Amino acid sequence: MPVHADYRPAPVFFDLGPDFADAVEAARFPKADLRFRNQRAAAEVGLDGLSEAEWIAAFGRFEPLPGQPGPLAMRYHGHQFRHYNPDLGDGRGFLAAQMWETPQATAARRGARPRLLDLGTKGSGQTPWSRGGDGRLTLKGGVREVLAAAMLEALGVPTSRAFSLIETGEALERGDEPSPTRSAVLARLSHSHIRFGTFQRAAYLGRVDQIEALIEHVRSLYHPQVAAGDAPGLLRAVVEASARLTARWIAAGFVHGVLNTDNLNVTGESFDYGPWRFLPSYQPGFTAAYFDQTGLYAFARQPEAVFWNLTQLAGCLKLVAEVEPLTDALNGFGPAYIRELRAAFLMRFGVLSLGEAADQRLVDTALALLREGGEGLRWEPLFFDWFGGFASAARALSGPRAKLYQGEAFDAFRFALMAHEPDRIERLEHPMFAAREPEEMLIDEVEAIWAAIDAADDWAPFRAKLARLEAARLAWAFTA
Ligand code: AMP
Ligand code: MG
């Protein structure tokens, strides 16, 4: 397989040994139609030179890439809706490969050091952890994950990226989709698939040696600023990364939907997109998953959910560390989240910091305006209309929402926003800002994209949406 000179395999999870994963084989699918290939992500790991046939061999049949040992189903437990489940694990996915990003990719994100990246799958077949499930992914689920990841990346949220989507030609039965429904296999590129639940499994088994091995593995590869053996220090790093992620979800108006401990990883990147939604307008109780009847993972409860999950991770670390420093690390979440929320709002409005009090005023007044605006003022347009602060005032006040921009809540918001200088004002020259409406990802549009595929095998709306999201990503030009 003609991989790039910059392709650097590093199957390090394999080195942790047999306690953490099981070697598995991918299912054999009746067909392999390539529906989405992320060339930009592929270039970041030196895999952009694969021919279509080679790509399908690698991500449809999972013939191991050079230097990779073959698929590993990862073992983990987790709390699902706060109930402990020791029967989880990769039931329809596996870790397909690990590699270092290319030097160009490190430079492009202004990273101090290269990142280790995982290629994981969804829908690649049954494993020892399938629990009677078919190990498959619906095509609609795959399409939804591609769209969610692209939107989140454009909005500056740390996220896994959809790498490949291949339709596999099976007919799946699902209780929550019209069935039979089409099947697919997805590959995603992410910084790590080590979950809070990976630690929970080791703790549940009372395996101090496994906890220690995991700590060293995660510390040395993903949080190297933490000293060896410093479990509270590692917790602090995960708390910080999780607080940043949560703040960015909130600023993006994103509801993940299933914040179980097996769906949060140690690098603070979101992944595993199932019943996600973006907020139409500010509704704190907005819930994404129909099966989340109590609203446990509602929009505004996401910080609380992430914190609760972090307390479970801290509990696992008690096997090797004192309670007090762990508690201290955990208590860093609140302040970190509030700090990161300010940063996330500044980022989304494209303005520079003016100190804590002024930055906080921007968050508070923007939320108050969104709350008061009700369903008439959608979430995403506020950030779009006012990007760059005063530099956008004329545009916002002559745009389609001009009538909404009046009254006391608006005045307070405008006052708070105008105090801030624009950050990289030249971004407003991008043609995206000449449009009247922003790029959104509301459920009706997602359903319409799927309906075209479902009814007529028409992939044009899906591709057009991805092209617009790529333009939006370049226009916003948010930095990590
Ligand atoms: P998720 O809600 O996608 O994070 O999945 C929760 C757990 O259920 C994980 O252990 C998955 O591997 C497993 N799972 C979900 N769907 C399937 C399926 N169709 N077949 C087998 N396992 C599944
Ligand atoms: Mg999951």
XYZ file of C-alpha atoms and ligand atoms in Angstrom:
504
model
C 0.000 0.000 0.000
C 1.572 3.302 -1.079
C 1.591 5.263 2.126
C 3.306 8.593 2.342
C 6.844 8.932 3.668
C 5.209 10.858 6.518
C 2.966 7.946 7.529
C 4.325 6.878 10.906
C 2.558 3.865 12.410
C 2.621 3.685 16.212
C 0.371 0.903 17.506
C 1.054 1.772 21.129
C -2.250 0.647 22.628
C -1.250 -2.837 21.565
C 1.823 -2.493 23.811
C -0.411 -2.208 26.897
C -0.939 -5.939 26.572
C -3.846 -8.359 26.405
C -5.672 -7.058 29.490
C -6.948 -4.029 27.644
C -8.188 -5.287 24.300
C -9.070 -8.313 22.218
C -7.875 -9.028 18.707
C -10.919 -9.160 16.455
C -11.784 -9.423 12.786
C -13.929 -7.121 10.748
C -17.190 -8.440 9.357
C -17.290 -9.353 5.668
C -19.725 -7.072 3.990
C -21.606 -7.818 0.767
C -20.512 -4.547 -0.820
C -18.322 -1.511 -0.272
C -19.474 1.779 -1.794
C -17.320 4.688 -0.748
C -19.603 7.523 0.368
C -17.203 9.871 2.112
C -13.449 10.139 2.257
C -11.806 12.844 4.349
C -8.770 13.773 2.268
C -7.748 16.598 4.578
C -7.669 14.301 7.593
C -5.965 11.598 5.531
C -3.186 14.018 4.610
C -2.598 14.703 8.306
C -1.586 11.077 8.825
C 0.060 10.455 5.452
C -2.752 8.335 4.013
C -4.000 10.712 1.327
C -2.198 8.865 -1.449
C -4.295 5.686 -1.256
C -6.210 4.772 -4.394
C -9.927 4.162 -4.000
C -9.363 0.396 -4.068
C -6.691 0.674 -1.373
C -8.902 2.940 0.719
C -11.724 0.402 0.541
C -9.334 -2.411 1.470
C -8.211 -0.404 4.502
C -11.554 1.046 5.660
C -14.128 -1.335 4.211
C -12.366 -4.675 4.741
C -9.869 -3.490 7.341
C -6.841 -5.118 5.862
C -4.209 -3.796 8.254
C -2.314 -0.705 7.181
C 1.481 -1.048 7.130
C 2.942 -1.375 10.611
C -0.415 -2.040 12.293
C -1.122 -5.266 14.176
C -4.771 -5.568 13.120
C -8.067 -4.636 14.785
C -8.347 -4.496 18.581
C -11.696 -4.290 20.388
C -11.037 -2.153 23.425
C -12.276 -3.266 26.830
C -14.119 -0.795 29.010
C -17.015 -0.432 31.398
C -19.095 2.615 32.050
C -21.959 4.371 33.711
C -24.892 4.644 31.344
C -27.355 7.225 32.604
C -25.650 6.806 35.988
C -26.077 3.026 36.115
C -22.903 1.025 36.133
C -22.587 -1.423 33.250
C -19.692 -3.909 33.346
C -20.748 -5.393 29.987
C -19.646 -2.615 27.678
C -16.547 -2.537 25.497
C -16.184 -2.081 21.744
C -19.282 -3.962 20.624
C -19.481 -2.621 17.104
C -16.159 -0.923 16.613
C -12.471 -1.380 17.157
C -9.186 0.404 17.148
C -7.988 -0.096 13.575
C -4.677 1.778 13.621
C -2.569 4.331 15.479
C -0.105 6.733 13.936
C 1.643 10.036 14.492
C 0.361 13.074 12.677
C 2.687 14.468 10.027
C 5.058 17.358 10.805
C 2.930 19.561 8.498
C -0.170 18.756 10.550
C 1.640 19.656 13.770
C 2.798 22.939 12.240
C -0.655 23.750 10.850
C -2.237 23.626 14.294
C 0.806 25.320 15.821
C 1.375 22.312 18.060
C 4.460 22.023 20.207
C 4.767 18.311 19.468
C 3.127 15.813 17.140
C -0.062 14.182 18.289
C -0.645 10.466 18.328
C -3.888 9.699 16.481
C -6.246 6.723 16.494
C -8.287 5.386 13.659
C -11.325 3.796 15.264
C -14.360 2.253 13.639
C -18.094 2.087 14.098
C -20.141 -0.662 12.523
C -17.246 -2.968 11.660
C -18.850 -6.141 13.015
C -19.397 -8.151 16.159
C -16.809 -8.519 18.884
C -16.738 -10.327 22.250
C -18.500 -7.205 23.591
C -21.473 -7.090 21.242
C -23.953 -8.455 23.813
C -26.307 -9.812 21.169
C -26.078 -6.652 19.069
C -25.343 -6.984 15.371
C -22.128 -4.933 15.502
C -23.407 -2.782 12.677
C -23.999 0.910 12.017
C -26.920 2.244 10.037
C -26.064 4.374 7.031
C -28.161 7.125 8.544
C -26.131 6.900 11.761
C -22.953 7.158 9.702
C -24.209 10.152 7.741
C -25.215 11.842 10.986
C -21.765 11.260 12.521
C -20.027 12.737 9.464
C -22.235 15.834 9.620
C -21.878 16.323 13.375
C -18.105 16.056 13.330
C -17.752 18.451 10.383
C -19.998 21.052 12.014
C -18.241 20.778 15.370
C -14.828 21.081 13.776
C -15.941 24.212 11.916
C -17.224 25.657 15.213
C -13.908 25.113 16.976
C -14.966 22.201 19.164
C -12.270 19.596 19.884
C -13.686 16.581 18.106
C -12.934 13.299 16.428
C -13.178 13.594 12.666
C -15.083 11.323 10.370
C -12.416 9.745 8.178
C -14.283 7.325 5.945
C -17.853 6.207 5.372
C -18.465 3.123 3.298
C -21.905 1.712 2.579
C -21.873 -2.027 3.149
C -25.038 -3.371 1.518
C -26.759 -5.043 4.439
C -30.332 -4.592 5.629
C -30.472 -3.735 9.325
C -33.347 -3.939 11.759
C -33.591 -1.084 14.225
C -36.313 -0.248 16.674
C -35.841 3.472 16.246
C -35.462 3.813 12.472
C -37.787 2.665 9.713
C -36.495 -0.857 9.012
C -34.972 -2.573 7.212
C -32.453 0.211 6.823
C -29.135 0.551 4.984
C -25.781 -0.259 6.635
C -22.374 1.401 6.677
C -19.009 1.283 8.311
C -17.375 4.445 9.580
C -13.770 5.190 10.452
C -12.962 8.141 12.653
C -9.697 9.865 13.437
C -9.338 10.917 17.025
C -6.649 11.787 19.515
C -7.517 8.885 21.786
C -10.220 6.300 22.375
C -9.189 5.739 26.004
C -12.332 6.439 27.938
C -13.114 7.181 31.576
C -14.719 3.729 31.350
C -11.349 2.195 30.471
C -10.169 3.206 33.953
C -13.476 2.128 35.483
C -13.003 -1.402 34.233
C -9.551 -1.687 35.813
C -10.878 -0.256 39.095
C -13.902 -2.577 39.083
C -11.549 -5.528 38.727
C -9.408 -4.145 41.547
C -6.390 -4.185 39.260
C -4.027 -1.587 40.672
C -1.407 -2.704 38.163
C -3.770 -1.916 35.277
C -4.630 1.496 36.690
C -0.924 2.262 37.023
C -0.238 1.090 33.483
C -3.091 3.205 32.133
C -1.945 6.269 34.038
C 1.552 6.004 32.644
C 0.287 5.305 29.136
C -2.104 8.268 29.124
C 0.329 10.604 30.856
C 3.304 9.919 28.639
C 1.370 9.972 25.359
C -1.359 12.559 25.879
C -0.447 14.714 28.873
C 3.373 14.653 28.979
C 3.503 17.840 31.080
C 2.323 15.718 34.028
C 5.090 14.078 36.077
C 5.367 10.292 36.117
C 3.254 8.762 38.881
C 1.300 11.972 39.522
C -2.268 10.657 39.379
C -3.863 13.878 40.708
C -1.830 15.821 38.135
C -3.201 13.596 35.409
C -6.729 14.068 36.723
C -6.170 17.824 36.652
C -5.136 17.612 33.000
C -8.231 15.591 32.110
C -10.421 17.995 34.120
C -8.997 20.969 32.208
C -9.435 19.318 28.815
C -12.982 18.233 29.681
C -13.895 21.718 30.918
C -12.679 23.217 27.654
C -14.627 20.673 25.623
C -17.817 21.273 27.593
C -17.526 25.046 27.227
C -17.034 24.707 23.482
C -20.132 22.481 23.187
C -22.142 25.115 24.996
C -20.858 27.949 22.822
C -21.611 25.822 19.753
C -25.163 25.160 20.968
C -24.432 21.450 20.820
C -26.168 18.695 22.739
C -24.159 15.467 22.614
C -27.044 13.399 23.883
C -25.305 10.450 25.556
C -22.700 11.623 28.048
C -21.999 8.226 29.540
C -18.544 7.533 30.933
C -17.749 5.306 27.950
C -18.323 8.262 25.659
C -15.825 10.641 27.279
C -12.124 10.218 26.658
C -8.983 11.295 28.451
C -7.968 13.865 25.853
C -11.151 15.932 26.007
C -12.239 15.470 22.435
C -15.831 14.620 21.814
C -16.683 11.542 19.813
C -19.309 8.879 19.273
C -22.123 10.936 17.841
C -25.492 9.227 18.107
C -28.670 11.169 18.859
C -26.921 14.594 18.924
C -28.717 17.831 18.090
C -27.819 21.478 17.745
C -30.032 23.931 19.600
C -32.528 25.752 17.454
C -32.725 28.504 20.054
C -31.696 28.806 23.680
C -33.586 26.127 25.585
C -31.636 25.001 28.657
C -33.732 21.820 28.942
C -33.315 20.840 25.280
C -32.695 17.083 25.162
C -31.298 15.217 22.189
C -31.994 11.548 22.895
C -35.610 10.364 22.903
C -34.593 7.746 25.497
C -33.282 10.413 27.885
C -36.654 10.837 29.514
C -35.466 12.779 32.546
C -33.347 15.209 30.555
C -30.188 14.047 32.353
C -28.077 15.098 29.371
C -30.052 18.209 28.413
C -28.152 21.146 26.920
C -27.531 23.123 30.103
C -26.910 20.017 32.210
C -23.886 18.989 30.181
C -21.345 20.642 32.518
C -22.911 18.828 35.466
C -22.888 15.544 33.513
C -19.220 15.893 32.595
C -18.352 16.776 36.187
C -20.214 13.724 37.465
C -18.284 11.572 35.025
C -15.011 13.107 36.158
C -15.874 12.174 39.748
C -16.113 8.561 38.565
C -12.675 8.813 36.985
C -11.335 10.340 40.212
C -12.860 7.420 42.115
C -10.813 4.994 40.021
C -7.622 6.905 40.767
C -8.236 6.496 44.515
C -6.709 3.056 44.093
C -3.325 4.699 43.633
C -3.572 8.217 45.102
C -4.737 10.110 48.181
C -8.267 11.441 48.234
C -7.429 15.041 49.047
C -5.331 15.960 46.002
C -7.799 14.126 43.790
C -10.647 16.142 45.266
C -8.658 19.325 44.701
C -8.120 18.384 41.079
C -11.805 17.626 40.648
C -12.802 20.914 42.214
C -10.836 22.650 39.499
C -13.612 21.803 37.054
C -15.986 24.646 37.985
C -13.445 27.471 37.685
C -11.932 25.929 34.554
C -15.338 25.601 32.931
C -16.277 29.215 33.644
C -12.915 30.414 32.327
C -13.239 28.280 29.217
C -16.786 29.453 28.617
C -15.577 33.034 28.511
C -12.844 32.043 26.076
C -15.307 30.090 23.952
C -17.717 33.027 23.675
C -14.879 35.398 22.757
C -13.804 32.897 20.112
C -17.297 32.558 18.703
C -17.863 36.298 18.572
C -14.425 36.833 17.074
C -13.314 39.385 19.641
C -10.363 39.758 21.988
C -10.356 39.450 25.753
C -10.777 42.571 27.811
C -10.254 41.043 31.219
C -12.338 38.678 33.254
C -15.196 40.987 34.231
C -15.790 42.358 30.743
C -15.490 38.915 29.187
C -17.983 37.485 31.658
C -20.377 40.333 30.898
C -20.309 39.297 27.245
C -21.259 35.706 28.171
C -24.005 36.808 30.541
C -25.563 39.394 28.255
C -25.411 37.133 25.197
C -27.179 34.352 27.109
C -29.738 36.798 28.481
C -30.447 38.074 24.983
C -30.760 34.556 23.610
C -33.096 33.646 26.464
C -35.240 36.692 25.948
C -35.282 36.254 22.192
C -37.016 32.913 22.655
C -37.638 30.852 19.561
C -37.499 33.955 17.353
C -33.778 34.395 17.917
C -32.007 31.239 16.882
C -28.705 30.276 18.513
C -26.338 30.270 15.575
C -27.408 33.546 13.885
C -26.499 35.638 16.927
C -22.869 34.571 16.660
C -22.921 34.960 12.898
C -24.541 38.393 12.866
C -22.220 39.847 15.490
C -18.937 38.201 14.552
C -16.140 40.716 15.021
C -18.158 42.913 17.388
C -18.546 46.502 16.209
C -17.097 45.555 12.832
C -20.353 43.701 12.145
C -22.819 46.187 13.654
C -23.944 47.649 10.326
C -24.335 44.183 8.830
C -26.311 42.863 11.812
C -28.574 45.889 12.029
C -29.483 45.760 8.345
C -29.774 41.968 8.161
C -32.759 39.646 8.444
C -32.796 39.790 12.232
C -32.496 43.575 12.578
C -35.889 43.771 14.267
C -34.775 41.401 17.018
C -31.856 43.625 17.910
C -33.534 46.158 20.142
C -34.693 46.460 23.719
C -32.948 46.322 27.054
C -31.384 42.876 26.777
C -30.019 43.772 23.372
C -28.634 47.086 24.568
C -26.808 45.341 27.404
C -25.389 42.793 24.972
C -24.332 45.430 22.464
C -22.670 47.469 25.166
C -20.782 44.421 26.420
C -19.776 43.286 22.931
C -18.725 46.676 21.540
C -16.165 47.073 24.295
C -14.148 44.219 22.767
C -11.771 44.675 19.842
C -12.222 42.368 16.861
C -9.807 39.479 16.580
C -8.435 39.073 13.026
C -11.007 41.410 11.527
C -9.993 40.377 8.004
C -11.986 37.190 8.493
C -15.119 39.237 7.821
C -14.006 39.587 4.206
C -14.799 35.932 3.637
C -17.846 35.539 1.342
C -19.632 33.542 4.056
C -20.301 36.789 5.880
C -22.019 38.263 2.817
C -24.727 35.614 3.144
C -27.863 36.495 5.050
C -28.061 33.240 6.951
C -25.365 31.265 8.753
C -24.525 27.624 8.304
C -26.604 25.689 10.815
C -27.228 22.034 11.508
C -30.811 21.858 12.671
C -32.742 18.637 12.647
C -34.958 19.439 9.654
C -31.928 19.963 7.457
C -30.259 16.781 8.704
C -33.457 14.840 7.990
C -33.740 16.392 4.522
C -30.160 15.401 3.694
C -30.922 11.869 4.802
C -34.276 11.783 2.968
C -32.557 12.518 -0.355
C -30.163 9.602 0.212
C -32.903 7.315 1.469
C -35.468 8.038 -1.212
C -33.343 8.590 -4.307
C -29.769 7.684 -3.386
C -29.090 11.359 -3.969
C -25.857 12.303 -2.214
C -25.704 15.826 -3.657
C -27.262 17.609 -0.636
C -24.889 15.740 1.719
C -21.862 16.717 -0.351
C -23.048 20.292 -0.759
C -23.510 20.590 2.994
C -19.999 19.301 3.643
C -18.596 21.783 1.126
C -20.413 24.642 2.879
C -19.148 23.448 6.259
C -15.610 23.415 4.920
C -16.083 26.993 3.722
C -17.450 27.911 7.151
C -14.477 26.285 8.849
C -12.119 28.401 6.763
C -14.186 31.548 7.309
C -14.359 31.238 11.086
C -10.732 30.056 11.211
C -11.017 29.192 14.875
C -7.805 27.996 16.400
C -7.501 25.171 18.886
P -22.949 3.804 22.238
O -24.281 4.212 22.778
O -22.860 3.825 20.740
O -21.823 4.517 22.888
O -22.819 2.254 22.608
C -22.868 1.758 23.928
C -22.384 0.322 23.939
O -23.240 -0.509 23.145
C -20.994 0.121 23.406
O -20.389 -0.907 24.152
C -21.244 -0.299 21.978
O -20.179 -1.031 21.458
C -22.503 -1.144 22.122
N -23.317 -1.174 20.907
C -24.069 -0.172 20.395
N -24.692 -0.565 19.274
C -24.323 -1.848 19.040
C -24.615 -2.818 18.023
N -25.434 -2.543 17.016
N -24.037 -4.027 18.129
C -23.230 -4.321 19.140
N -22.915 -3.464 20.130
C -23.450 -2.243 20.086
Mg -19.994 4.798 22.862
